[in-house]
N, CA, C and O atoms as a Tinker XYZ file with bonds, in Angstrom:
   492  protein
     1  N    -18.509000   15.946000   32.063000    73     2
     2  CA   -18.559000   15.388000   30.659000    64     1     3
     3  C    -16.761000   14.844000   30.149000    63     2     4     5
     4  O    -16.075000   15.688000   29.571000    81     3
     5  N    -16.380000   13.948000   30.325000    73     3     6
     6  CA   -15.140000   13.311000   29.708000    64     5     7
     7  C    -14.830000   13.187000   28.632000    63     6     8     9
     8  O    -15.614000   12.526000   27.952000    81     7
     9  N    -13.659000   13.694000   27.979000    73     7    10
    10  CA   -12.922000   13.715000   26.598000    64     9    11
    11  C    -12.065000   13.451000   27.076000    63    10    12    13
    12  O    -11.384000   13.789000   28.044000    81    11
    13  N    -12.108000   12.101000   25.588000    73    11    14
    14  CA   -10.491000   11.692000   25.338000    64    13    15
    15  C    -10.143000   11.969000   24.010000    63    14    16    17
    16  O    -10.582000   11.653000   22.904000    81    15
    17  N     -9.242000   12.638000   24.437000    73    15    18
    18  CA    -8.286000   13.624000   23.102000    64    17    19
    19  C     -7.073000   12.343000   22.169000    63    18    20    21
    20  O     -5.916000   12.301000   22.587000    81    19
    21  N     -7.375000   11.635000   21.263000    73    19    22
    22  CA    -6.397000   11.162000   20.753000    64    21    23
    23  C     -5.669000   11.511000   19.480000    63    22    24    25
    24  O     -5.317000   10.648000   18.675000    81    23
    25  N     -5.469000   12.700000   19.336000    73    23    26
    26  CA    -5.343000   13.384000   18.347000    64    25    27
    27  C     -4.614000   14.760000   18.937000    63    26    28    29
    28  O     -4.769000   15.261000   20.050000    81    27
    29  N     -3.763000   15.217000   17.833000    73    27    30
    30  CA    -2.875000   16.273000   18.116000    64    29    31
    31  C     -3.460000   17.181000   17.367000    63    30    32    33
    32  O     -4.180000   16.909000   16.406000    81    31
    33  N     -3.123000   18.580000   17.852000    73    31    34
    34  CA    -3.668000   20.101000   16.641000    64    33    35
    35  C     -3.292000   20.154000   15.957000    63    34    36    37
    36  O     -2.209000   19.591000   15.795000    81    35
    37  N     -3.820000   20.795000   15.103000    73    35    38
    38  CA    -3.140000   21.412000   13.715000    64    37    39
    39  C     -1.621000   21.977000   14.001000    63    38    40    41
    40  O     -1.139000   22.443000   15.033000    81    39
    41  N     -1.175000   21.810000   12.987000    73    39    42
    42  CA    -0.141000   22.846000   13.390000    64    41    43
    43  C     -0.122000   24.374000   12.724000    63    42    44    45
    44  O     -0.424000   24.570000   11.546000    81    43
    45  N      0.130000   25.038000   13.306000    73    43    46
    46  CA     0.014000   26.596000   12.965000    64    45    47
    47  C      0.522000   27.094000   11.754000    63    46    48    49
    48  O      1.448000   26.529000   11.172000    81    47
    49  N     -0.168000   28.396000   11.218000    73    47    50
    50  CA     0.457000   28.202000    9.899000    64    49    51
    51  C      1.785000   29.294000   10.214000    63    50    52    53
    52  O      1.742000   30.020000   11.207000    81    51
    53  N      3.124000   29.326000    9.124000    73    51    54
    54  CA     4.387000   29.120000    9.418000    64    53    55
    55  C      5.448000   27.735000    8.445000    63    54    56    57
    56  O      5.350000   27.017000    7.450000    81    55
    57  N      6.350000   28.020000    9.492000    73    55    58
    58  CA     7.631000   26.889000    8.916000    64    57    59
    59  C      7.066000   25.963000   10.215000    63    58    60    61
    60  O      6.240000   26.213000   11.093000    81    59
    61  N      7.947000   24.706000    9.906000    73    59    62
    62  CA     7.848000   23.514000   10.734000    64    61    63
    63  C      8.864000   22.247000   10.292000    63    62    64    65
    64  O      8.376000   21.279000    9.709000    81    63
    65  N      9.745000   22.281000   10.480000    73    63    66
    66  CA    10.239000   20.897000   10.924000    64    65    67
    67  C      9.495000   19.494000   11.444000    63    66    68    69
    68  O      9.118000   19.209000   12.581000    81    67
    69  N      9.398000   18.538000    9.916000    73    67    70
    70  CA     8.315000   17.672000   10.407000    64    69    71
    71  C      9.209000   16.477000   10.035000    63    70    72    73
    72  O     10.364000   16.565000    9.618000    81    71
    73  N      8.538000   15.391000   10.236000    73    71    74
    74  CA     8.092000   13.910000    9.488000    64    73    75
    75  C      6.892000   13.271000    8.817000    63    74    76    77
    76  O      5.798000   13.110000    9.358000    81    75
    77  N      7.154000   12.988000    7.809000    73    75    78
    78  CA     6.140000   12.275000    6.951000    64    77    79
    79  C      6.088000   10.544000    7.624000    63    78    80    81
    80  O      6.755000    9.544000    7.361000    81    79
    81  N      4.850000   10.831000    8.677000    73    79    82
    82  CA     4.172000    9.898000    9.431000    64    81    83
    83  C      3.728000    8.977000    9.300000    63    82    84    85
    84  O      3.844000    7.954000    9.976000    81    83
    85  N      2.557000    9.377000    7.513000    73    83    86
    86  CA     1.905000    8.491000    7.231000    64    85    87
    87  C      1.568000    9.211000    5.553000    63    86    88    89
    88  O      1.427000   10.394000    5.243000    81    87
    89  N      1.507000    7.742000    4.545000    73    87    90
    90  CA     1.261000    8.045000    3.739000    64    89    91
    91  C      0.238000    7.459000    2.903000    63    90    92    93
    92  O      0.730000    6.513000    2.288000    81    91
    93  N     -1.056000    7.641000    2.610000    73    91    94
    94  CA    -2.491000    7.686000    2.232000    64    93    95
    95  C     -2.820000    7.251000    0.233000    63    94    96    97
    96  O     -2.303000    7.956000   -0.634000    81    95
    97  N     -3.391000    6.479000    0.006000    73    95    98
    98  CA    -3.987000    6.864000   -1.596000    64    97    99
    99  C     -5.353000    6.969000   -1.887000    63    98   100   101
   100  O     -6.019000    6.140000   -1.267000    81    99
   101  N     -6.141000    7.877000   -2.790000    73    99   102
   102  CA    -7.162000    7.772000   -2.688000    64   101   103
   103  C     -7.617000    8.185000   -4.540000    63   102   104   105
   104  O     -6.936000    7.839000   -5.505000    81   103
   105  N     -8.907000    8.978000   -4.603000    73   103   106
   106  CA    -8.882000    9.243000   -5.393000    64   105   107
   107  C    -10.476000   10.553000   -5.027000    63   106   108   109
   108  O    -11.444000   10.337000   -4.298000    81   107
   109  N    -10.151000   11.898000   -5.910000    73   107   110
   110  CA   -10.622000   12.752000   -5.648000    64   109   111
   111  C    -12.287000   12.587000   -5.584000    63   110   112   113
   112  O    -12.784000   11.855000   -6.439000    81   111
   113  N    -13.075000   13.156000   -4.725000    73   111   114
   114  CA   -14.492000   13.250000   -4.538000    64   113   115
   115  C    -14.874000   13.451000   -5.935000    63   114   116   117
   116  O    -15.219000   12.724000   -6.868000    81   115
   117  N    -14.683000   14.720000   -5.739000    73   115   118
   118  CA   -15.587000   15.567000   -7.521000    64   117   119
   119  C    -14.829000   14.335000   -8.980000    63   118   120   121
   120  O    -15.440000   13.381000   -9.459000    81   119
   121  N    -14.076000   14.575000   -9.186000    73   119   122
   122  CA   -13.093000   14.360000  -10.466000    64   121   123
   123  C    -12.464000   12.997000  -10.342000    63   122   124   125
   124  O    -11.722000   12.802000  -11.305000    81   123
   125  N    -12.491000   12.028000   -9.539000    73   123   126
   126  CA   -11.792000   11.148000   -9.679000    64   125   127
   127  C     -9.899000   10.909000   -9.712000    63   126   128   129
   128  O     -9.232000    9.875000   -9.684000    81   127
   129  N     -9.592000   12.011000   -9.766000    73   127   130
   130  CA    -8.486000   12.216000   -9.665000    64   129   131
   131  C     -7.212000   11.442000   -8.615000    63   130   132   133
   132  O     -7.084000   11.834000   -7.455000    81   131
   133  N     -6.273000   10.260000   -9.210000    73   131   134
   134  CA    -5.933000   10.106000   -8.241000    64   133   135
   135  C     -4.746000   10.531000   -7.344000    63   134   136   137
   136  O     -3.618000   10.592000   -7.831000    81   135
   137  N     -4.999000   10.856000   -5.905000    73   135   138
   138  CA    -3.872000   11.496000   -5.311000    64   137   139
   139  C     -3.464000   10.451000   -3.992000    63   138   140   141
   140  O     -4.024000    9.368000   -3.822000    81   139
   141  N     -2.416000   10.975000   -3.126000    73   139   142
   142  CA    -1.690000   10.192000   -2.301000    64   141   143
   143  C     -1.787000   11.877000   -1.085000    63   142   144   145
   144  O     -1.752000   13.090000   -1.295000    81   143
   145  N     -1.918000   10.986000    0.147000    73   143   146
   146  CA    -1.942000   12.153000    1.039000    64   145   147
   147  C     -1.091000   11.837000    2.158000    63   146   148   149
   148  O     -1.140000   10.720000    2.673000    81   147
   149  N     -0.253000   12.808000    2.604000    73   147   150
   150  CA     1.028000   12.921000    3.623000    64   149   151
   151  C      0.242000   13.803000    4.630000    63   150   152   153
   152  O     -0.512000   14.768000    4.504000    81   151
   153  N      1.034000   12.612000    6.375000    73   151   154
   154  CA     0.475000   13.550000    7.342000    64   153   155
   155  C      2.122000   13.983000    7.799000    63   154   156   157
   156  O      3.142000   13.373000    8.120000    81   155
   157  N      1.788000   15.113000    7.653000    73   155   158
   158  CA     3.383000   15.913000    7.783000    64   157   159
   159  C      3.168000   16.200000    9.461000    63   158   160   161
   160  O      2.275000   16.938000    9.879000    81   159
   161  N      4.251000   15.406000   10.446000    73   159   162
   162  CA     3.888000   15.465000   11.654000    64   161   163
   163  C      5.098000   16.050000   12.595000    63   162   164   165
   164  O      6.157000   16.058000   11.968000    81   163
   165  N      5.181000   16.393000   13.531000    73   163   166
   166  CA     6.058000   16.745000   14.849000    64   165   167
   167  C      5.520000   16.848000   16.120000    63   166   168   169
   168  O      4.313000   16.718000   16.319000    81   167
   169  N      6.492000   17.117000   17.176000    73   167   170
   170  CA     5.815000   17.338000   18.420000    64   169   171
   171  C      4.143000   18.423000   18.744000    63   170   172   173
   172  O      3.226000   18.157000   19.521000    81   171
   173  N      4.276000   19.492000   17.913000    73   171   174
   174  CA     3.702000   20.248000   18.440000    64   173   175
   175  C      2.372000   20.220000   17.578000    63   174   176   177
   176  O      1.414000   20.944000   17.848000    81   175
   177  N      2.391000   19.213000   16.383000    73   175   178
   178  CA     0.784000   18.858000   15.716000    64   177   179
   179  C      1.226000   18.505000   14.479000    63   178   180   181
   180  O      2.341000   18.091000   14.161000    81   179
   181  N      0.027000   18.750000   13.637000    73   179   182
   182  CA     0.675000   17.955000   12.317000    64   181   183
   183  C     -0.714000   18.790000   11.231000    63   182   184   185
   184  O     -1.737000   19.381000   11.578000    81   183
   185  N     -0.071000   18.448000    9.676000    73   183   186
   186  CA    -0.875000   18.447000    8.793000    64   185   187
   187  C     -1.227000   17.829000    7.613000    63   186   188   189
   188  O     -0.292000   17.807000    6.813000    81   187
   189  N     -2.102000   17.393000    7.279000    73   187   190
   190  CA    -2.477000   16.262000    6.017000    64   189   191
   191  C     -2.417000   17.225000    4.261000    63   190   192   193
   192  O     -3.343000   17.896000    3.805000    81   191
   193  N     -1.588000   17.081000    3.859000    73   191   194
   194  CA    -1.556000   17.616000    2.538000    64   193   195
   195  C     -1.800000   16.549000    1.274000    63   194   196   197
   196  O     -0.758000   15.917000    1.106000    81   195
   197  N     -2.639000   16.224000    0.514000    73   195   198
   198  CA    -2.889000   15.875000   -0.840000    64   197   199
   199  C     -2.612000   16.479000   -1.730000    63   198   200   201
   200  O     -3.082000   17.596000   -1.947000    81   199
   201  N     -1.560000   15.742000   -2.663000    73   199   202
   202  CA    -0.399000   15.476000   -3.568000    64   201   203
   203  C     -1.459000   14.590000   -4.915000    63   202   204   205
   204  O     -1.633000   13.379000   -5.055000    81   203
   205  N     -1.971000   15.659000   -5.676000    73   203   206
   206  CA    -2.637000   15.253000   -6.680000    64   205   207
   207  C     -1.740000   14.330000   -8.018000    63   206   208   209
   208  O     -0.545000   14.507000   -8.254000    81   207
   209  N     -2.484000   13.517000   -8.646000    73   207   210
   210  CA    -1.663000   12.537000  -10.104000    64   209   211
   211  C     -1.905000   12.952000  -10.929000    63   210   212   213
   212  O     -2.289000   12.282000  -11.887000    81   211
   213  N     -1.759000   14.760000  -10.971000    73   211   214
   214  CA    -2.410000   15.335000  -12.515000    64   213   215
   215  C     -0.789000   16.035000  -12.922000    63   214   216   217
   216  O      0.211000   15.905000  -12.216000    81   215
   217  N     -0.861000   16.826000  -14.305000    73   215   218
   218  CA    -0.126000   17.499000  -14.700000    64   217   219
   219  C      0.061000   19.136000  -13.879000    63   218   220   221
   220  O      1.018000   19.906000  -13.953000    81   219
   221  N     -1.029000   19.263000  -13.229000    73   219   222
   222  CA    -0.391000   20.713000  -12.577000    64   221   223
   223  C      0.286000   19.969000  -11.697000    63   222   224   225
   224  O      1.400000   20.421000  -11.430000    81   223
   225  N     -0.193000   18.404000  -10.845000    73   223   226
   226  CA     0.522000   18.645000   -9.505000    64   225   227
   227  C      1.844000   18.499000   -9.806000    63   226   228   229
   228  O      2.680000   18.690000   -8.923000    81   227
   229  N      2.231000   18.129000  -11.131000    73   227   230
   230  CA     3.425000   17.617000  -11.107000    64   229   231
   231  C      4.750000   17.717000  -10.137000    63   230   232   233
   232  O      5.420000   17.044000   -9.353000    81   231
   233  N      4.638000   19.401000  -10.905000    73   231   234
   234  CA     5.747000   19.982000   -9.961000    64   233   235
   235  C      5.908000   20.033000   -8.754000    63   234   236   237
   236  O      7.049000   19.922000   -8.305000    81   235
   237  N      4.534000   20.259000   -7.689000    73   235   238
   238  CA     4.462000   19.558000   -6.556000    64   237   239
   239  C      5.415000   18.436000   -5.988000    63   238   240   241
   240  O      6.351000   18.339000   -5.194000    81   239
   241  N      4.533000   17.500000   -6.979000    73   239   242
   242  CA     5.271000   16.555000   -6.062000    64   241   243
   243  C      6.747000   16.235000   -6.098000    63   242   244   245
   244  O      7.345000   15.631000   -5.207000    81   243
   245  N      7.360000   16.775000   -7.402000    73   243   246
   246  CA     9.076000   16.904000   -7.557000    64   245   247
   247  C      9.097000   17.773000   -6.348000    63   246   248   249
   248  O      9.897000   17.220000   -5.593000    81   247
   249  N      8.543000   19.065000   -5.649000    73   247   250
   250  CA     9.540000   19.395000   -5.080000    64   249   251
   251  C      9.830000   18.364000   -3.669000    63   250   252   253
   252  O     10.914000   18.128000   -3.136000    81   251
   253  N      8.773000   17.975000   -3.375000    73   251   254
   254  CA     8.471000   16.864000   -1.885000    64   253   255
   255  C      9.206000   15.699000   -2.506000    63   254   256   257
   256  O      9.786000   15.209000   -1.537000    81   255
   257  N      9.548000   14.897000   -3.683000    73   255   258
   258  CA    10.239000   14.212000   -3.131000    64   257   259
   259  C     11.760000   14.199000   -3.580000    63   258   260   261
   260  O     12.446000   13.179000   -3.656000    81   259
   261  N     12.308000   15.875000   -3.949000    73   259   262
   262  CA    13.445000   16.626000   -4.011000    64   261   263
   263  C     14.299000   17.010000   -2.495000    63   262   264   265
   264  O     15.483000   17.078000   -2.167000    81   263
   265  N     13.125000   17.185000   -1.888000    73   263   266
   266  CA    13.059000   17.580000   -0.038000    64   265   267
   267  C     13.633000   16.188000    0.963000    63   266   268   269
   268  O     14.410000   16.066000    1.910000    81   267
   269  N     12.685000   15.181000    0.073000    73   267   270
   270  CA    13.453000   14.155000    0.655000    64   269   271
   271  C     14.293000   13.626000    0.604000    63   270   272   273
   272  O     14.705000   12.863000    1.478000    81   271
   273  N     14.971000   13.943000   -0.763000    73   271   274
   274  CA    16.395000   13.137000   -1.429000    64   273   275
   275  C     16.079000   12.091000   -2.133000    63   274   276   277
   276  O     17.004000   11.551000   -2.739000    81   275
   277  N     14.743000   11.527000   -2.251000    73   275   278
   278  CA    14.181000   10.606000   -3.182000    64   277   279
   279  C     14.231000   11.572000   -4.834000    63   278   280   281
   280  O     13.823000   12.717000   -5.028000    81   279
   281  N     14.859000   10.645000   -5.795000    73   279   282
   282  CA    15.145000   10.743000   -6.505000    64   281   283
   283  C     15.091000    9.390000   -8.326000    63   282   284   285
   284  O     15.121000    8.162000   -8.400000    81   283
   285  N     15.007000   10.505000   -9.434000    73   283   286
   286  CA    14.663000    8.976000  -10.574000    64   285   287
   287  C     13.383000    9.498000  -10.743000    63   286   288   289
   288  O     13.036000   10.485000  -10.095000    81   287
   289  N     12.676000    8.977000  -11.503000    73   287   290
   290  CA    11.392000    9.294000  -12.049000    64   289   291
   291  C     10.512000    8.706000  -11.938000    63   290   292   293
   292  O      9.461000    9.269000  -12.242000    81   291
   293  N     10.445000    7.340000  -11.473000    73   291   294
   294  CA     9.522000    6.843000  -10.837000    64   293   295
   295  C      9.687000    6.059000   -9.173000    63   294   296   297
   296  O     10.435000    5.098000   -8.996000    81   295
   297  N      9.045000    6.534000   -8.327000    73   295   298
   298  CA     9.150000    6.613000   -6.828000    64   297   299
   299  C      7.663000    5.609000   -6.308000    63   298   300   301
   300  O      6.570000    5.562000   -6.871000    81   299
   301  N      8.092000    4.928000   -5.130000    73   299   302
   302  CA     7.378000    4.842000   -4.489000    64   301   303
   303  C      6.857000    5.525000   -3.372000    63   302   304   305
   304  O      7.554000    5.931000   -2.442000    81   303
   305  N      5.108000    5.709000   -3.494000    73   303   306
   306  CA     5.347000    6.998000   -2.256000    64   305   307
   307  C      5.792000    6.279000   -0.868000    63   306   308   309
   308  O      6.501000    6.772000    0.008000    81   307
   309  N      5.153000    4.897000   -0.891000    73   307   310
   310  CA     5.317000    4.490000    0.558000    64   309   311
   311  C      7.395000    4.847000    1.263000    63   310   312   313
   312  O      7.797000    4.699000    2.417000    81   311
   313  N      8.035000    5.209000    0.292000    73   311   314
   314  CA     9.158000    5.977000    0.692000    64   313   315
   315  C      9.355000    6.341000    1.512000    63   314   316   317
   316  O     10.215000    6.006000    2.328000    81   315
   317  N      7.948000    7.860000    1.567000    73   315   318
   318  CA     8.230000    8.616000    1.692000    64   317   319
   319  C      7.888000    8.895000    3.675000    63   318   320   321
   320  O      8.159000    9.838000    4.418000    81   319
   321  N      7.260000    7.684000    3.889000    73   319   322
   322  CA     7.163000    7.551000    5.482000    64   321   323
   323  C      8.638000    7.707000    5.975000    63   322   324   325
   324  O      9.648000    7.163000    5.530000    81   323
   325  N      8.509000    8.553000    6.967000    73   323   326
   326  CA     9.544000    8.271000    8.224000    64   325   327
   327  C     10.702000    9.439000    7.452000    63   326   328   329
   328  O     11.734000    9.765000    8.039000    81   327
   329  N     10.400000    9.887000    6.313000    73   327   330
   330  CA    11.379000   11.492000    6.301000    64   329   331
   331  C     11.246000   12.370000    6.794000    63   330   332   333
   332  O     10.273000   12.602000    7.511000    81   331
   333  N     12.280000   13.238000    6.554000    73   331   334
   334  CA    12.054000   14.532000    7.414000    64   333   335
   335  C     12.327000   15.806000    6.487000    63   334   336   337
   336  O     13.394000   15.941000    5.887000    81   335
   337  N     11.372000   16.651000    6.423000    73   335   338
   338  CA    11.744000   17.970000    5.662000    64   337   339
   339  C     11.369000   19.175000    6.556000    63   338   340   341
   340  O     11.147000   19.139000    7.766000    81   339
   341  N     11.341000   20.163000    5.802000    73   339   342
   342  CA    10.805000   21.390000    6.423000    64   341   343
   343  C      9.471000   21.704000    5.458000    63   342   344   345
   344  O      9.624000   21.139000    4.375000    81   343
   345  N      8.409000   22.322000    5.523000    73   343   346
   346  CA     7.355000   22.764000    5.685000    64   345   347
   347  C      6.521000   24.163000    6.032000    63   346   348   349
   348  O      6.154000   24.396000    7.184000    81   347
   349  N      6.285000   24.970000    5.050000    73   347   350
   350  CA     5.768000   26.080000    5.078000    64   349   351
   351  C      3.668000   25.653000    5.361000    63   350   352   353
   352  O      3.221000   24.831000    4.561000    81   351
   353  N      2.746000   26.178000    6.325000    73   351   354
   354  CA     2.025000   25.185000    6.446000    64   353   355
   355  C      0.872000   27.017000    6.238000    63   354   356   357
   356  O      0.963000   28.111000    6.796000    81   355
   357  N      0.295000   26.675000    5.582000    73   355   358
   358  CA    -0.830000   27.894000    4.944000    64   357   359
   359  C     -2.589000   27.545000    5.612000    63   358   360   361
   360  O     -2.867000   26.736000    6.497000    81   359
   361  N     -3.606000   28.499000    4.804000    73   359   362
   362  CA    -4.697000   28.278000    5.027000    64   361   363
   363  C     -5.135000   28.422000    3.468000    63   362   364   365
   364  O     -4.658000   29.285000    2.732000    81   363
   365  N     -5.735000   27.830000    3.216000    73   363   366
   366  CA    -6.084000   27.921000    1.541000    64   365   367
   367  C     -7.840000   28.030000    1.401000    63   366   368   369
   368  O     -8.537000   27.424000    2.215000    81   367
   369  N     -8.283000   28.621000    0.614000    73   367   370
   370  CA    -9.650000   28.726000    0.512000    64   369   371
   371  C     -9.817000   28.192000   -0.760000    63   370   372   373
   372  O     -8.896000   28.341000   -1.563000    81   371
   373  N    -10.979000   27.503000   -1.143000    73   371   374
   374  CA   -11.341000   26.739000   -2.523000    64   373   375
   375  C    -13.161000   26.998000   -2.343000    63   374   376   377
   376  O    -13.889000   26.949000   -1.351000    81   375
   377  N    -13.420000   27.268000   -3.717000    73   375   378
   378  CA   -15.355000   26.815000   -3.346000    64   377   379
   379  C    -15.211000   25.114000   -3.888000    63   378   380   381
   380  O    -14.473000   24.675000   -4.770000    81   379
   381  N    -16.093000   24.448000   -3.107000    73   379   382
   382  CA   -16.561000   23.389000   -3.357000    64   381   383
   383  C    -17.595000   22.984000   -4.339000    63   382   384   385
   384  O    -18.793000   23.266000   -4.349000    81   383
   385  N    -16.741000   22.105000   -5.347000    73   383   386
   386  CA   -17.408000   21.687000   -6.354000    64   385   387
   387  C    -19.428000   21.177000   -6.069000    63   386   388   389
   388  O    -20.554000   21.424000   -6.499000    81   387
   389  N    -18.772000   20.442000   -5.163000    73   387   390
   390  CA   -20.417000   19.657000   -4.824000    64   389   391
   391  C    -21.096000   20.676000   -4.039000    63   390   392   393
   392  O    -22.259000   20.464000   -4.383000    81   391
   393  N    -21.140000   21.591000   -3.257000    73   391   394
   394  CA   -21.753000   22.252000   -2.056000    64   393   395
   395  C    -21.779000   24.035000   -2.979000    63   394   396   397
   396  O    -22.704000   24.818000   -2.762000    81   395
   397  N    -20.769000   24.335000   -3.824000    73   395   398
   398  CA   -20.836000   25.703000   -4.190000    64   397   399
   399  C    -20.313000   26.532000   -3.151000    63   398   400   401
   400  O    -20.127000   27.725000   -3.394000    81   399
   401  N    -19.952000   25.882000   -1.604000    73   399   402
   402  CA   -19.740000   27.264000   -0.581000    64   401   403
   403  C    -18.161000   26.899000   -0.552000    63   402   404   405
   404  O    -17.583000   25.858000   -0.864000    81   403
   405  N    -17.650000   28.201000   -0.037000    73   403   406
   406  CA   -16.485000   28.293000    0.061000    64   405   407
   407  C    -15.436000   27.332000    1.767000    63   406   408   409
   408  O    -15.569000   27.520000    2.976000    81   407
   409  N    -14.804000   26.680000    1.229000    73   407   410
   410  CA   -13.950000   25.981000    2.117000    64   409   411
   411  C    -12.685000   26.679000    2.497000    63   410   412   413
   412  O    -11.994000   27.376000    1.754000    81   411
   413  N    -12.465000   26.384000    3.812000    73   411   414
   414  CA   -10.464000   26.533000    4.367000    64   413   415
   415  C    -10.160000   25.096000    4.403000    63   414   416   417
   416  O    -10.815000   24.077000    4.623000    81   415
   417  N     -8.752000   25.411000    4.067000    73   415   418
   418  CA    -8.649000   24.383000    4.958000    64   417   419
   419  C     -6.981000   24.584000    5.328000    63   418   420   421
   420  O     -6.611000   25.758000    5.310000    81   419
   421  N     -6.000000   23.616000    5.641000    73   419   422
   422  CA    -4.704000   23.862000    6.231000    64   421   423
   423  C     -4.173000   23.299000    5.016000    63   422   424   425
   424  O     -4.908000   22.891000    4.117000    81   423
   425  N     -3.084000   23.271000    4.972000    73   423   426
   426  CA    -2.253000   23.003000    4.253000    64   425   427
   427  C     -0.871000   23.088000    3.950000    63   426   428   429
   428  O     -0.464000   24.221000    4.207000    81   427
   429  N      0.272000   22.123000    3.374000    73   427   430
   430  CA     1.599000   22.311000    3.577000    64   429   431
   431  C      2.278000   23.224000    1.778000    63   430   432   433
   432  O      1.773000   23.253000    0.656000    81   431
   433  N      3.166000   23.632000    2.162000    73   431   434
   434  CA     3.567000   24.666000    0.888000    64   433   435
   435  C      5.343000   24.553000    0.721000    63   434   436   437
   436  O      5.870000   24.159000    1.761000    81   435
   437  N      6.063000   24.764000   -0.126000    73   435   438
   438  CA     7.753000   25.291000   -0.246000    64   437   439
   439  C      8.147000   23.990000    1.038000    63   438   440   441
   440  O      8.349000   24.329000    2.204000    81   439
   441  N      8.202000   22.653000    0.635000    73   439   442
   442  CA     8.956000   21.577000    0.441000    64   441   443
   443  C     10.777000   21.737000    0.434000    63   442   444   445
   444  O     11.471000   21.667000   -0.580000    81   443
   445  N     11.218000   21.934000    1.673000    73   443   446
   446  CA    12.485000   21.747000    1.525000    64   445   447
   447  C     13.383000   20.985000    2.386000    63   446   448   449
   448  O     12.986000   20.340000    3.356000    81   447
   449  N     14.740000   21.078000    1.974000    73   447   450
   450  CA    15.383000   20.213000    2.973000    64   449   451
   451  C     15.592000   20.501000    4.373000    63   450   452   453
   452  O     15.487000   21.713000    4.563000    81   451
   453  N     15.883000   19.759000    5.579000    73   451   454
   454  CA    16.376000   20.241000    6.636000    64   453   455
   455  C     17.128000   21.086000    6.423000    63   454   456   457
   456  O     17.530000   20.848000    5.284000    81   455
   457  N     17.715000   22.153000    6.861000    73   455   458
   458  CA    18.749000   23.170000    6.581000    64   457   459
   459  C     18.519000   24.083000    5.773000    63   458   460   461
   460  O     19.138000   25.140000    5.896000    81   459
   461  N     17.583000   23.917000    4.752000    73   459   462
   462  CA    16.947000   24.923000    3.643000    64   461   463
   463  C     16.143000   25.751000    4.380000    63   462   464   465
   464  O     16.156000   26.792000    3.723000    81   463
   465  N     15.633000   25.883000    5.088000    73   463   466
   466  CA    14.464000   26.019000    5.919000    64   465   467
   467  C     14.877000   27.516000    7.121000    63   466   468   469
   468  O     15.817000   27.530000    7.916000    81   467
   469  N     14.665000   27.748000    7.076000    73   467   470
   470  CA    15.046000   29.301000    8.131000    64   469   471
   471  C     14.578000   29.106000    9.629000    63   470   472   473
   472  O     15.030000   29.839000   10.508000    81   471
   473  N     13.670000   28.113000    9.905000    73   471   474
   474  CA    13.268000   27.380000   11.245000    64   473   475
   475  C     13.891000   26.416000   11.942000    63   474   476   477
   476  O     14.726000   25.717000   11.368000    81   475
   477  N     13.679000   26.282000   12.883000    73   475   478
   478  CA    14.279000   25.211000   13.884000    64   477   479
   479  C     13.473000   24.728000   14.666000    63   478   480   481
   480  O     13.793000   24.581000   15.846000    81   479
   481  N     11.901000   24.265000   14.079000    73   479   482
   482  CA    11.239000   24.119000   15.048000    64   481   483
   483  C     11.377000   22.021000   15.820000    63   482   484   485
   484  O     11.438000   21.430000   14.742000    81   483
   485  N     11.411000   21.402000   16.425000    73   483   486
   486  CA    11.453000   20.243000   16.527000    64   485   487
   487  C     10.895000   19.435000   16.599000    63   486   488   489
   488  O      9.748000   19.474000   17.043000    81   487
   489  N     11.446000   18.412000   16.211000    73   487   490
   490  CA    10.005000   16.832000   15.638000    64   489   491
   491  C      9.891000   16.726000   16.793000    63   490   492
   492  O      9.118000   15.891000   17.263000    81   491
């Protein structure tokens, strides 16, 4: 059987220098909370991360925007595309409200300007 691969692997856990290659918006499946999803990518792979537009999500969104140099109280998420930053990839486990089962996903955290991170992975 021939298999055609059209996707990179997930980034390994740890620190990476990445570019935001895609930004999409949506709303959560369970409560309809709006979010935007960023695809963080480099030559080694990618990770997607959702940023929920809720009060608890505000500090995380502020950290992301600060890391890519976007200032102000109002910004367009499309401004994020093409921006470079340092992230830490980790696995996060949560209980799925639909099925009640435990799920583990890869996510990003600790958003920093390039140069603030201790890693030098290439893009």
